[in-house]
Short mmCIF file of C-alpha atoms and ligand atoms in Angstrom, two decimals:
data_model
loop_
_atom_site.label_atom_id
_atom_site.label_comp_id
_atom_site.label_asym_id
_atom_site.label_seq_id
_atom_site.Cartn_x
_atom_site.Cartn_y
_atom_site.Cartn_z
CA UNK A 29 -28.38 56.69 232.00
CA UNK A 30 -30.63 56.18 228.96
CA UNK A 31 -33.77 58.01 229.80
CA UNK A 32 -35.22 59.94 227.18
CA UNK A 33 -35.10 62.81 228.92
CA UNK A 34 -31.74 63.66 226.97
CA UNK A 35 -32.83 65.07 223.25
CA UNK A 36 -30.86 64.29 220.44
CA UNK A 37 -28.10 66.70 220.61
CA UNK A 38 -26.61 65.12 224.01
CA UNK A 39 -26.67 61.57 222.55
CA UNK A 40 -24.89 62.92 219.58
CA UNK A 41 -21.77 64.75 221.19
CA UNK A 42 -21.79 61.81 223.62
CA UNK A 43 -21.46 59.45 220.44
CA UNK A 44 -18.66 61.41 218.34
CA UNK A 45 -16.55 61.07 221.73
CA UNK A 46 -17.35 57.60 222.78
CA UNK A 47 -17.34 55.49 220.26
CA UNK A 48 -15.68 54.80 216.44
CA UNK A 49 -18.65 54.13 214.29
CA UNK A 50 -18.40 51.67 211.27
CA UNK A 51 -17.73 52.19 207.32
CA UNK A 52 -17.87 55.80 208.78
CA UNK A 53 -14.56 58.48 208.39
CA UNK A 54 -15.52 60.05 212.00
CA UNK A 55 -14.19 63.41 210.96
CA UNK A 56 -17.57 63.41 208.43
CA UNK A 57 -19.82 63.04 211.50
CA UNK A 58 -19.19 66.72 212.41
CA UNK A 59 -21.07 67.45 208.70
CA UNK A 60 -23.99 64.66 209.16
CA UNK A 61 -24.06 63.16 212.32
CA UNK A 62 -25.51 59.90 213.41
CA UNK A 63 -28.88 59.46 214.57
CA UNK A 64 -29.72 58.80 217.50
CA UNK A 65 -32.45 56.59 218.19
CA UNK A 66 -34.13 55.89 221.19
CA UNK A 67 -36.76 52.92 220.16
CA UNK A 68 -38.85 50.87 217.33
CA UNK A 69 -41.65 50.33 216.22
CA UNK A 70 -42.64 47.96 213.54
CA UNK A 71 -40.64 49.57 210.36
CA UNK A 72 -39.96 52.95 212.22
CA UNK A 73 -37.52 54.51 214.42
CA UNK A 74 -37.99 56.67 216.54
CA UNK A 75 -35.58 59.28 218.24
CA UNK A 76 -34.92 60.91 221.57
CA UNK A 77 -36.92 64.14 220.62
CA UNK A 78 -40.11 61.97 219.10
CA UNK A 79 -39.53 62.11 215.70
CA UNK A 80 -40.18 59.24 213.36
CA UNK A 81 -37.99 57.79 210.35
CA UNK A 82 -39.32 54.89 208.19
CA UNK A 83 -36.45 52.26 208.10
CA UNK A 84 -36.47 51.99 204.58
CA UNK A 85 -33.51 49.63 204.22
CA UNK A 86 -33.85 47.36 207.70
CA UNK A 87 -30.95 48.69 209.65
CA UNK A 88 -28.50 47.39 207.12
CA UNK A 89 -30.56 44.80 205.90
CA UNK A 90 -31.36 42.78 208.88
CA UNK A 91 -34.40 43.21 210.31
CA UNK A 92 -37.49 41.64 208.54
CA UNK A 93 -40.84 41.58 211.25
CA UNK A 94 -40.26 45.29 212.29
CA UNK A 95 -38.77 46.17 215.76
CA UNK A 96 -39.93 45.31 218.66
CA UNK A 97 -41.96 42.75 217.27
CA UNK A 98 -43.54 41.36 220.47
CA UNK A 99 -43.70 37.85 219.09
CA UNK A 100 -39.51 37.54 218.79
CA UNK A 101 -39.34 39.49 222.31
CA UNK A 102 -41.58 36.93 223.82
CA UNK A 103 -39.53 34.34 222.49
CA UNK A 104 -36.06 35.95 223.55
CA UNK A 105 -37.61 36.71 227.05
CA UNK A 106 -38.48 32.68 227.47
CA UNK A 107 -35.40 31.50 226.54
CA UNK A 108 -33.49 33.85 228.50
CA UNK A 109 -34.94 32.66 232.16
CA UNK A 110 -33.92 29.29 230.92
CA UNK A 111 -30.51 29.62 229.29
CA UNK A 112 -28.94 32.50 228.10
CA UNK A 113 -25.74 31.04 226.68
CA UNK A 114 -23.23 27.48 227.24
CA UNK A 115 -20.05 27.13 225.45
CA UNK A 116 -21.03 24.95 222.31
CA UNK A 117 -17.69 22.55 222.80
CA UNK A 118 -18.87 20.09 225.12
CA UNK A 119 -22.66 20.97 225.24
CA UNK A 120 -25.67 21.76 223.49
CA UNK A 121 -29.35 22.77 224.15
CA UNK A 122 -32.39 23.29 222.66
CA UNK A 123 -32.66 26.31 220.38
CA UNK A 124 -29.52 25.30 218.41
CA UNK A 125 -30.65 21.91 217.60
CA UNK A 126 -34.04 22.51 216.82
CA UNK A 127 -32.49 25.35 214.67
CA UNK A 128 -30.24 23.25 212.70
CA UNK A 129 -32.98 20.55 212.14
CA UNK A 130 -35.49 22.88 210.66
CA UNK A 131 -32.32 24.20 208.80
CA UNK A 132 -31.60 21.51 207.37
CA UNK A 133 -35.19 20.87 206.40
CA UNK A 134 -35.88 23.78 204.54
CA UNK A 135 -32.16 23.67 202.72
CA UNK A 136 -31.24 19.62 202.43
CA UNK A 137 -28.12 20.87 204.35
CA UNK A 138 -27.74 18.72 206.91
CA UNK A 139 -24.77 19.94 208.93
CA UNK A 140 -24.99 23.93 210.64
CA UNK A 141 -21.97 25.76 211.85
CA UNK A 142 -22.59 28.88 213.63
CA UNK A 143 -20.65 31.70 213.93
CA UNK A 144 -21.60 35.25 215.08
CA UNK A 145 -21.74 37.69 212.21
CA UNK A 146 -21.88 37.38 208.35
CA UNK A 147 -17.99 37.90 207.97
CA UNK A 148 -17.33 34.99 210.09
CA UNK A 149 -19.88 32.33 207.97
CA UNK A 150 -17.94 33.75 205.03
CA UNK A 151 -14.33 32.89 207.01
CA UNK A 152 -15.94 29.29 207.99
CA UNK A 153 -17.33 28.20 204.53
CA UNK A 154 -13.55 29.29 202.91
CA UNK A 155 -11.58 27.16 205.87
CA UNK A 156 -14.06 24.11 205.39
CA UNK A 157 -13.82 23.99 202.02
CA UNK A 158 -10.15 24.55 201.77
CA UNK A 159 -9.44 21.57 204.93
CA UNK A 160 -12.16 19.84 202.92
CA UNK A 161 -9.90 19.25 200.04
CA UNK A 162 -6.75 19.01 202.12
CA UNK A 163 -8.80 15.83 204.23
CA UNK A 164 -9.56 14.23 200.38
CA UNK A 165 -5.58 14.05 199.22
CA UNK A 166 -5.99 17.00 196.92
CA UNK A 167 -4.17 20.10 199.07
CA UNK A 168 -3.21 22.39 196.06
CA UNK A 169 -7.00 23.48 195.57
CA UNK A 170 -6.00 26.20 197.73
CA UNK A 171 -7.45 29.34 195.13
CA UNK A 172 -11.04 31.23 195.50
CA UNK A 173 -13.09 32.77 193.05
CA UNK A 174 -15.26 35.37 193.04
CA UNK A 175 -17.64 37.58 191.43
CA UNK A 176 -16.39 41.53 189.90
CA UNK A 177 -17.91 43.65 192.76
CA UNK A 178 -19.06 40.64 195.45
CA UNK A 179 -19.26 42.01 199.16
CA UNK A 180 -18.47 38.97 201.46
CA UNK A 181 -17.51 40.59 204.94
CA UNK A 182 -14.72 42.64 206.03
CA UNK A 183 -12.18 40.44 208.21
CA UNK A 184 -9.16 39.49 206.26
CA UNK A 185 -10.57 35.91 204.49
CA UNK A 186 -13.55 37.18 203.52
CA UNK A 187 -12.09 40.85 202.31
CA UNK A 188 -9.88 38.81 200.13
CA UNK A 189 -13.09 37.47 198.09
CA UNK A 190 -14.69 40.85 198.43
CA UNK A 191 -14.40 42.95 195.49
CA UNK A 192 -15.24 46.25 196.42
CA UNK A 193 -12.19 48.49 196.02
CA UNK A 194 -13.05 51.21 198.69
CA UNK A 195 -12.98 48.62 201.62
CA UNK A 196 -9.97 46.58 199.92
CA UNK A 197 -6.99 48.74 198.59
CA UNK A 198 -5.92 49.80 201.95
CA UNK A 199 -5.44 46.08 203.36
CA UNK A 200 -4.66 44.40 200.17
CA UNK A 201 -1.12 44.01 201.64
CA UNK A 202 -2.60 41.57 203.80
CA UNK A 203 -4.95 39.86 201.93
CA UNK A 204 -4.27 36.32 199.77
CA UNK A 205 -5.07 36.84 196.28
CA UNK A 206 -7.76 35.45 194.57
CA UNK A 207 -9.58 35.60 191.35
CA UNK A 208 -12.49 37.67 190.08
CA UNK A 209 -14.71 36.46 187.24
CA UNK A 210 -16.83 39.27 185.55
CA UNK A 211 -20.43 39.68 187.12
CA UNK A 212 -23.71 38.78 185.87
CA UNK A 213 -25.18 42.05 186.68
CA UNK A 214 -27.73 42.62 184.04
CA UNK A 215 -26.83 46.29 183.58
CA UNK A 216 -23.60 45.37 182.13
CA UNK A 217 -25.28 43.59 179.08
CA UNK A 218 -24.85 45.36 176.09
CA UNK A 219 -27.76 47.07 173.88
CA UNK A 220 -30.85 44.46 172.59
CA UNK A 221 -28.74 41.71 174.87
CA UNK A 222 -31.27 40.20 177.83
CA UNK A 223 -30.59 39.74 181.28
CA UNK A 224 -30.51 36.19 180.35
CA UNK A 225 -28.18 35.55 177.46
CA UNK A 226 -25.82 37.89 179.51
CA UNK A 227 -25.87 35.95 182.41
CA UNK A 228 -25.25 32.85 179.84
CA UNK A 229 -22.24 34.99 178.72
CA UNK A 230 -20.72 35.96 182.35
CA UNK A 231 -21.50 31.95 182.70
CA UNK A 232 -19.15 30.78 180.30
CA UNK A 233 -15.88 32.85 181.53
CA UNK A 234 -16.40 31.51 185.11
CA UNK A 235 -16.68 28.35 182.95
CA UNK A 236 -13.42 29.18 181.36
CA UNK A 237 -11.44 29.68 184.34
CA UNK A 238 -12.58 26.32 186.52
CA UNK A 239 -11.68 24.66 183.08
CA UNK A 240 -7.90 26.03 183.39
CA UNK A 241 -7.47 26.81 186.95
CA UNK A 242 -9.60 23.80 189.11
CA UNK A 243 -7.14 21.85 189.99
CA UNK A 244 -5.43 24.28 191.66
CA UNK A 245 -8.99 26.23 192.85
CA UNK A 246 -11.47 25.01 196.07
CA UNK A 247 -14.42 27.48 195.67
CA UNK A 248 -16.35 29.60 193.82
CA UNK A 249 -18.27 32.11 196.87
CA UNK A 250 -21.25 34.14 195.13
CA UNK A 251 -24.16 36.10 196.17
CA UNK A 252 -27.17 34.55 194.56
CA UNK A 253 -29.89 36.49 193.00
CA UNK A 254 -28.20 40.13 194.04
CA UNK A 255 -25.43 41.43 194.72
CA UNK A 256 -26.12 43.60 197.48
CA UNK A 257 -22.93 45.92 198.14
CA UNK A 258 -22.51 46.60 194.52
CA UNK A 259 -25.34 48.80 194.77
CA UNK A 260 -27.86 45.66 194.64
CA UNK A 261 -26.86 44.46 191.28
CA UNK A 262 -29.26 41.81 190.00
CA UNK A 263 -29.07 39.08 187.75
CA UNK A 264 -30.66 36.31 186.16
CA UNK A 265 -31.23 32.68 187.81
CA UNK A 266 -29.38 30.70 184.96
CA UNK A 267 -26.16 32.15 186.18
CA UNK A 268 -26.48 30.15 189.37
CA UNK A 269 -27.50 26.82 187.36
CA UNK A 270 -24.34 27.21 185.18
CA UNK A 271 -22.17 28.24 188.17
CA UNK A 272 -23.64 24.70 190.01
CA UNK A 273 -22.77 22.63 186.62
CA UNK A 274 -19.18 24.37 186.17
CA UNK A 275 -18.43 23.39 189.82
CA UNK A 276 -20.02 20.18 189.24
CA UNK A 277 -18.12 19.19 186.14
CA UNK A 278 -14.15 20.61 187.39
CA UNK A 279 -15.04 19.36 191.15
CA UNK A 280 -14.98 23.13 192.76
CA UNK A 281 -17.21 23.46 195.69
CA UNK A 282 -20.13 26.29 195.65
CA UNK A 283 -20.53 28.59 198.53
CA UNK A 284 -23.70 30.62 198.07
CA UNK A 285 -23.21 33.89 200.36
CA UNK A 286 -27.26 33.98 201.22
CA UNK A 287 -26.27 36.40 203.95
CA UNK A 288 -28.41 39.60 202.57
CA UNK A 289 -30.76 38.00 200.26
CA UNK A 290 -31.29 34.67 202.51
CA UNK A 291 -34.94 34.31 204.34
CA UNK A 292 -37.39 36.09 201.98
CA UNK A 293 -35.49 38.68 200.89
CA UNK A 294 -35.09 37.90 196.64
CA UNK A 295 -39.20 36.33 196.55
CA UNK A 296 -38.15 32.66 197.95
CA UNK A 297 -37.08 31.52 201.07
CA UNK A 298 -33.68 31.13 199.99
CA UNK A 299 -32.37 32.85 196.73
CA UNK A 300 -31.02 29.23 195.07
CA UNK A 301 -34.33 28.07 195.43
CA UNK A 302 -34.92 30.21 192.17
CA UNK A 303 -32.29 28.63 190.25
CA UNK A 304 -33.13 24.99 191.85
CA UNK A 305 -29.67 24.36 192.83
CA UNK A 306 -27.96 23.46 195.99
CA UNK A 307 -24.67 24.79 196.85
CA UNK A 308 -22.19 23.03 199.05
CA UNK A 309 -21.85 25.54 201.54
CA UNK A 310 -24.39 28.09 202.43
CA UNK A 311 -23.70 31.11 204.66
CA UNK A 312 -26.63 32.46 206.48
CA UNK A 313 -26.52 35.83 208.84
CA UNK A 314 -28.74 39.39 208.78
CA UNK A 315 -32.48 38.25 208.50
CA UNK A 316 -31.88 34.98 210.49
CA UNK A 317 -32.50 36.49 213.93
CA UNK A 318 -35.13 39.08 212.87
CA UNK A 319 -32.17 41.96 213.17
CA UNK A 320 -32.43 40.83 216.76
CA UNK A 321 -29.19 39.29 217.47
CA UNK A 322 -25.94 38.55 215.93
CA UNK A 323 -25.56 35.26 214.44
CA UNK A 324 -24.68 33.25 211.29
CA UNK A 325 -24.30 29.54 209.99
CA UNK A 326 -22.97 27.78 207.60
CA UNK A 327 -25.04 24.62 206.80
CA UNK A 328 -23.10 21.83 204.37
CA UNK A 329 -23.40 18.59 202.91
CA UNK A 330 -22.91 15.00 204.09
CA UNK A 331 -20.40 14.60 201.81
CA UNK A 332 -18.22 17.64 203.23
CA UNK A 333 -19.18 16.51 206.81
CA UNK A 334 -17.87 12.80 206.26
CA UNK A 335 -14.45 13.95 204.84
CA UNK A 336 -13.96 15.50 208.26
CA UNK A 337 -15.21 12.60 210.76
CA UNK A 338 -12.46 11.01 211.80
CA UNK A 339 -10.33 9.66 214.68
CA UNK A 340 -7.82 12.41 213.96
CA UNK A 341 -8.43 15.51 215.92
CA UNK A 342 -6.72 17.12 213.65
CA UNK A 343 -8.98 16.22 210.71
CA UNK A 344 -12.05 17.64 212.77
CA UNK A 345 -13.22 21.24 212.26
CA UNK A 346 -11.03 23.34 214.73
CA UNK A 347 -12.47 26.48 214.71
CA UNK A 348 -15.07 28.12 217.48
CA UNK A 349 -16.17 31.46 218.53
CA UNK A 350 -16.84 32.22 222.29
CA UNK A 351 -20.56 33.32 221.12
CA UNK A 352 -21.07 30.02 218.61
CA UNK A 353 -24.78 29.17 218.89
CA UNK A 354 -25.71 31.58 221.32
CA UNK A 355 -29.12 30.32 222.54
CA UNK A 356 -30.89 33.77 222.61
CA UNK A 357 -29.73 34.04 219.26
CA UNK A 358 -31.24 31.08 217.86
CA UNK A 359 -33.99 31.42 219.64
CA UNK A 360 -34.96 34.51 217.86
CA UNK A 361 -34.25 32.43 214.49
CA UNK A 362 -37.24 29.90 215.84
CA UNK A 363 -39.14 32.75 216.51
CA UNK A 364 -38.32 34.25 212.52
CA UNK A 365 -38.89 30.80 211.11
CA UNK A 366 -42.81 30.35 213.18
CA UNK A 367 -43.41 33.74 211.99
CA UNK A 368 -42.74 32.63 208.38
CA UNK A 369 -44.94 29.76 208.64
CA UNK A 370 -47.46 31.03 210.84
CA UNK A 371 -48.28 34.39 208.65
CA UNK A 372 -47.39 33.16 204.79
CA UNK A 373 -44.60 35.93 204.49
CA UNK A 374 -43.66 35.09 201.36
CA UNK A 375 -47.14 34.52 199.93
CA UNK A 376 -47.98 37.44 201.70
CA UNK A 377 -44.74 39.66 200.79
CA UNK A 378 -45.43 38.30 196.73
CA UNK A 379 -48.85 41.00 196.77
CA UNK A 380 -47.35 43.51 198.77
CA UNK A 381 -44.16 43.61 196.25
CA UNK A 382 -46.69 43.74 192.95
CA UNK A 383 -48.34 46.58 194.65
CA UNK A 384 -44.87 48.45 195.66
CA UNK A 385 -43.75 47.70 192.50
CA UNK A 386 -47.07 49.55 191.23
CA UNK A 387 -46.88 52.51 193.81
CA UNK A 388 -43.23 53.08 192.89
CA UNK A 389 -44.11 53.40 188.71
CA UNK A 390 -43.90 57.04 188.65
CA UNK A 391 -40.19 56.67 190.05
CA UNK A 392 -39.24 54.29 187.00
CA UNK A 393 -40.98 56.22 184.50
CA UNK A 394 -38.88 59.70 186.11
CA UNK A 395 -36.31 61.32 183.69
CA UNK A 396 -33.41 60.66 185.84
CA UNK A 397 -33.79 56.94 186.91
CA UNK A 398 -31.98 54.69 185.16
CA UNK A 399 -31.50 49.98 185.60
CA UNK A 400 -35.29 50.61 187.75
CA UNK A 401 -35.02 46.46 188.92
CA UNK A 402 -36.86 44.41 191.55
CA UNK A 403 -35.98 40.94 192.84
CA UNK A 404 -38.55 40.04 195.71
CA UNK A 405 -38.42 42.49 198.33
CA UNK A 406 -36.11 44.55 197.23
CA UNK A 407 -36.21 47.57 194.74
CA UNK A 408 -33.14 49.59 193.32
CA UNK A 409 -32.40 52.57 190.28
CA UNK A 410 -29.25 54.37 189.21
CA UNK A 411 -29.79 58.27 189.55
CA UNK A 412 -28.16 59.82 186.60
CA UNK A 413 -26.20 63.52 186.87
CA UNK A 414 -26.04 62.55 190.75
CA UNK A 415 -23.66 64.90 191.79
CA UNK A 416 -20.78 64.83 193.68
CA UNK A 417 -22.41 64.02 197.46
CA UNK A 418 -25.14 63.05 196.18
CA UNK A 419 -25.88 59.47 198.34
CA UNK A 420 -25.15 61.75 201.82
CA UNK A 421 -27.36 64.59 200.47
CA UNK A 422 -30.29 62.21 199.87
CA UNK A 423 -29.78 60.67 203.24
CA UNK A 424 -29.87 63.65 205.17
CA UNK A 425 -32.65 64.95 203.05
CA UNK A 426 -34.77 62.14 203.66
CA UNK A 427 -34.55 62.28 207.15
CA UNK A 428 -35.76 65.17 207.56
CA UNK A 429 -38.67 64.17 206.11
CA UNK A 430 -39.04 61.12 208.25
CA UNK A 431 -37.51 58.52 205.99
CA UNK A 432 -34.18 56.56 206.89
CA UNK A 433 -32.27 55.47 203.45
CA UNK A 434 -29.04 55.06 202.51
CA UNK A 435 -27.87 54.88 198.55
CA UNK A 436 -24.96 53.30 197.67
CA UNK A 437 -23.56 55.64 195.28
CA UNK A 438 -25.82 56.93 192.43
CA UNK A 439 -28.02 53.73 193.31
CA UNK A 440 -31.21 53.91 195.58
CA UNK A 441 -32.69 51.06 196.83
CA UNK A 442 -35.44 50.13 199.15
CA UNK A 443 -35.32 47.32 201.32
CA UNK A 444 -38.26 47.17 203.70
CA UNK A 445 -38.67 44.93 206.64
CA UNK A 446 -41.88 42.74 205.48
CA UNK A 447 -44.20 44.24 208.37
CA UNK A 448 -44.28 47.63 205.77
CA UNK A 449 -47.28 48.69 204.70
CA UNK A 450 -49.11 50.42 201.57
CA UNK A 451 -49.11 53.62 203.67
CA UNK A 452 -45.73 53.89 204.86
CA UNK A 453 -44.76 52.36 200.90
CA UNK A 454 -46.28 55.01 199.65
CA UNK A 455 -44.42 57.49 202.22
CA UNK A 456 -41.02 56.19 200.90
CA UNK A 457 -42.59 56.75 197.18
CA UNK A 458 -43.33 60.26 197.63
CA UNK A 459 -40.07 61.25 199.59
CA UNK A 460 -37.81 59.65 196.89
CA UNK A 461 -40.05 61.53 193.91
CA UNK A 462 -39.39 64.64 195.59
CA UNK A 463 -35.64 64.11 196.09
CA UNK A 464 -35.02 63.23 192.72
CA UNK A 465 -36.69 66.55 191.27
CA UNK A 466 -34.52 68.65 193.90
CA UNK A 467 -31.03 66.93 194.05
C1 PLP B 6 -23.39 41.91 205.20
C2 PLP B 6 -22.81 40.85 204.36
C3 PLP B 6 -21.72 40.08 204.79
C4 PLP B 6 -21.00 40.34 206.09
O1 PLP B 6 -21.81 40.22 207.20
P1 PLP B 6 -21.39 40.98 208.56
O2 PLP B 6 -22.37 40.50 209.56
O3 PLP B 6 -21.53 42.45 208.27
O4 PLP B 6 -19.99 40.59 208.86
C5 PLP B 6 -21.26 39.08 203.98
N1 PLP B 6 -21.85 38.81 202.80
C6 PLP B 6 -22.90 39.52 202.35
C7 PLP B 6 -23.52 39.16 201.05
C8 PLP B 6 -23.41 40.58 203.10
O5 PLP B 6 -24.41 41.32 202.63
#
């Protein structure tokens, strides 16, 4: 069984055999191979023969307190000698309600939906809003929109808002078409244009379609703040108030997609906190339980909620996962909210990003870095000449010298879990200035 006793190697050839990794082509594994880890700690892991990576971009974004963060395993470890899990049809319990009340406190979004994994909330908020308008009398807004480049999951209704062609082409037999409005990504402005007036600009076509297409569209789904997928695009908060008053003024609901940058990640709790808007849906997964435990939630209005309460079964909400609410799951989200509240993260995370942003100057300044941005607690540059390989080369580069990152492309980013600190910041520094002078 799992005893460390077994090095690396074992755990590797066992791996290629066993199992079908994700996002991966499993033929490549025989060039880099996963890594095989055999425990946490705080932002490191740590593998079978001792050696220690910094987890520079929280296991895919997930994990914000570090792992094995004793405070969440205490938590999970109560709940679990009380209850596990209970099918959510029929019954409820503790965690889940106390998690949708503080929810709905910190969001004015009265009304959570869970589901397991970010591709699901994605699949939940486009069915609600889509029965939504069905339930009101108006059943041809049938049409979604959504951002050039947006990531929104992988299962079939949320592929068909992603716009990432690599993950797409292949199904788009199966997908249902929808329509892409060009992205606020400040990089795209043109020369002596801000981040600002280009967001205004991207604005105005998304204004331009819902004034043609609304009455035949349900939602707009967007990633606030930054688009993670697309390399972690960012872009200015005015594009979110515009998107709110287009949606507003051609009666098009608002999903905000707060999967990646929800809980801390863009500076605020929630990203649309920056832009002082609230969306009609908002889809929650990745930082919710810690990176403990898979689990997502859409939390909506009253006024969505009401245009389902009925007599009618049929008007209801009829869709469920076997896992919806999972109690150990939400208990973990408690546990990630008190540790919020009880340590300041985000007053605390607002120093520790001026100083990152301070040890990471001589990257920005380097000849090859190009779009250096920063929203929150999350940093990203452009390598120009990357050549061909370049994102694997840098990966397996890094490891071996003890960092774990994972560019998208020619773009770098670092996306710490908030328990990093000025050493191990300074560790990710140094490893990415050396990279870029030998790659
Ligand atoms: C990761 C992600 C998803 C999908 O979540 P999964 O849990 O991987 O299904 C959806 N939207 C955004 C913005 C994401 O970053």
């Amino acid at each position: 069984m799992a005893t460390e006793d077994s090095g690396n190697s074992d755990w590797l050839t066992r791996s290629r055999a066993a199992l079908w990794h994700p996002c991966t082509q499993m033929k490549h594994l025989e060039r880099v191979p996963p890594l095989p880890i055999a425990r946490g700690e705080g932002p490191w892991l740590v593998d079978f023969d001792g050696r220690r990576y910094l987890d520079a971009i929280s296991s895919w974004w997930v994990n914000l307190f570090g792992h094995a963060n004793p405070r969440i395993n205490a938590a999970i470890v109560d709940q679990m000698c009380r209850i596990e899990h209970v099918m959510l049809a029929g019954c409820t319990h503790a965690p889940v309600v106390e998690l949708s009340e503080r929810l709905a406190g910190l969001t004015g979004l009265g009304h959570a939906f869970y589901g397991s994994d970010g591709a699901s909330a994605t699949e939940i908020a486009l069915k609600m809003s889509f029965q939504f308008w069905r339930n009101v009398g108006q059943p041809a807004k049938t049409g979604f929109v959504s951002l050039e480049y947006g990531y929104h999951g992988e299962t079939l209704g949320a592929l068909s808002v992603t716009d990432v062609a690599l993950f797409k082409d292949t199904y788009a037999p199966l997908l249902r078409p929808t329509h892409q409005v060009i992205s606020p990504d400040w990089r795209r402005a043109e020369d002596g244009e801000s981040a600002e007036s280009y967001a205004l600009r991207a604005a105005a076509s998304l204004e331009d379609f819902l004034a043609e297409c609304a009455d035949t569209t349900a939602a707009v789904i967007l990633e606030p703040l930054v688009q993670g997928a697309a390399g972690m695009a960012m872009y200015h908060p005015v594009y979110l108030a515009c998107a709110r008053e287009s949606c507003d003024r051609h009666r098009v609901h608002l999903i905000a997609d707060e999967i990646a940058v929800g809980f801390g990640r863009t500076g605020t709790l929630f990203a649309c906190e920056q832009a002082d808007i609230r969306p009609d849906f908002l889809c929650l997964s990745k930082g919710i339980t810690g990176g403990y435990l898979p689990l997502s939630c859409v939390l909506t209005t009253d006024a969505v909620f009401a245009a389902f309460y009925d007599d009618a079964t049929a008007r209801g909400f009829l869709h469920s996962h076997s896992y919806t609410g999972n109690a150990l799951a939400c208990r973990a989200a408690l546990a990630v909210l008190d540790l919020f509240e009880q340590d300041e993260v985000l007053a605390v995370n607002r120093h520790k990003a001026v100083r990152f942003t301070q040890l990471l100057a001589p990257i920005a300044a380097h000849p090859r870095v190009r779009h250096f941005r920063h929203t929150g607690m999350i940093w990203a540059f452009d390598v120009e000449q990357a050549p061909a390989g370049f994102s694997v080369d840098f990966h397996r580069r890094a490891l071996e010298r003890g960092l774990f990152i994972r560019p998208i492309g020619a773009s770098v980013y670092f996306m710490p879990p908030y328990v990093i600190g000025e050493a191990e910041m300074a560790h990710m520094a140094k490893v990415t200035l050396e990279l870029l002078d030998t790659l």
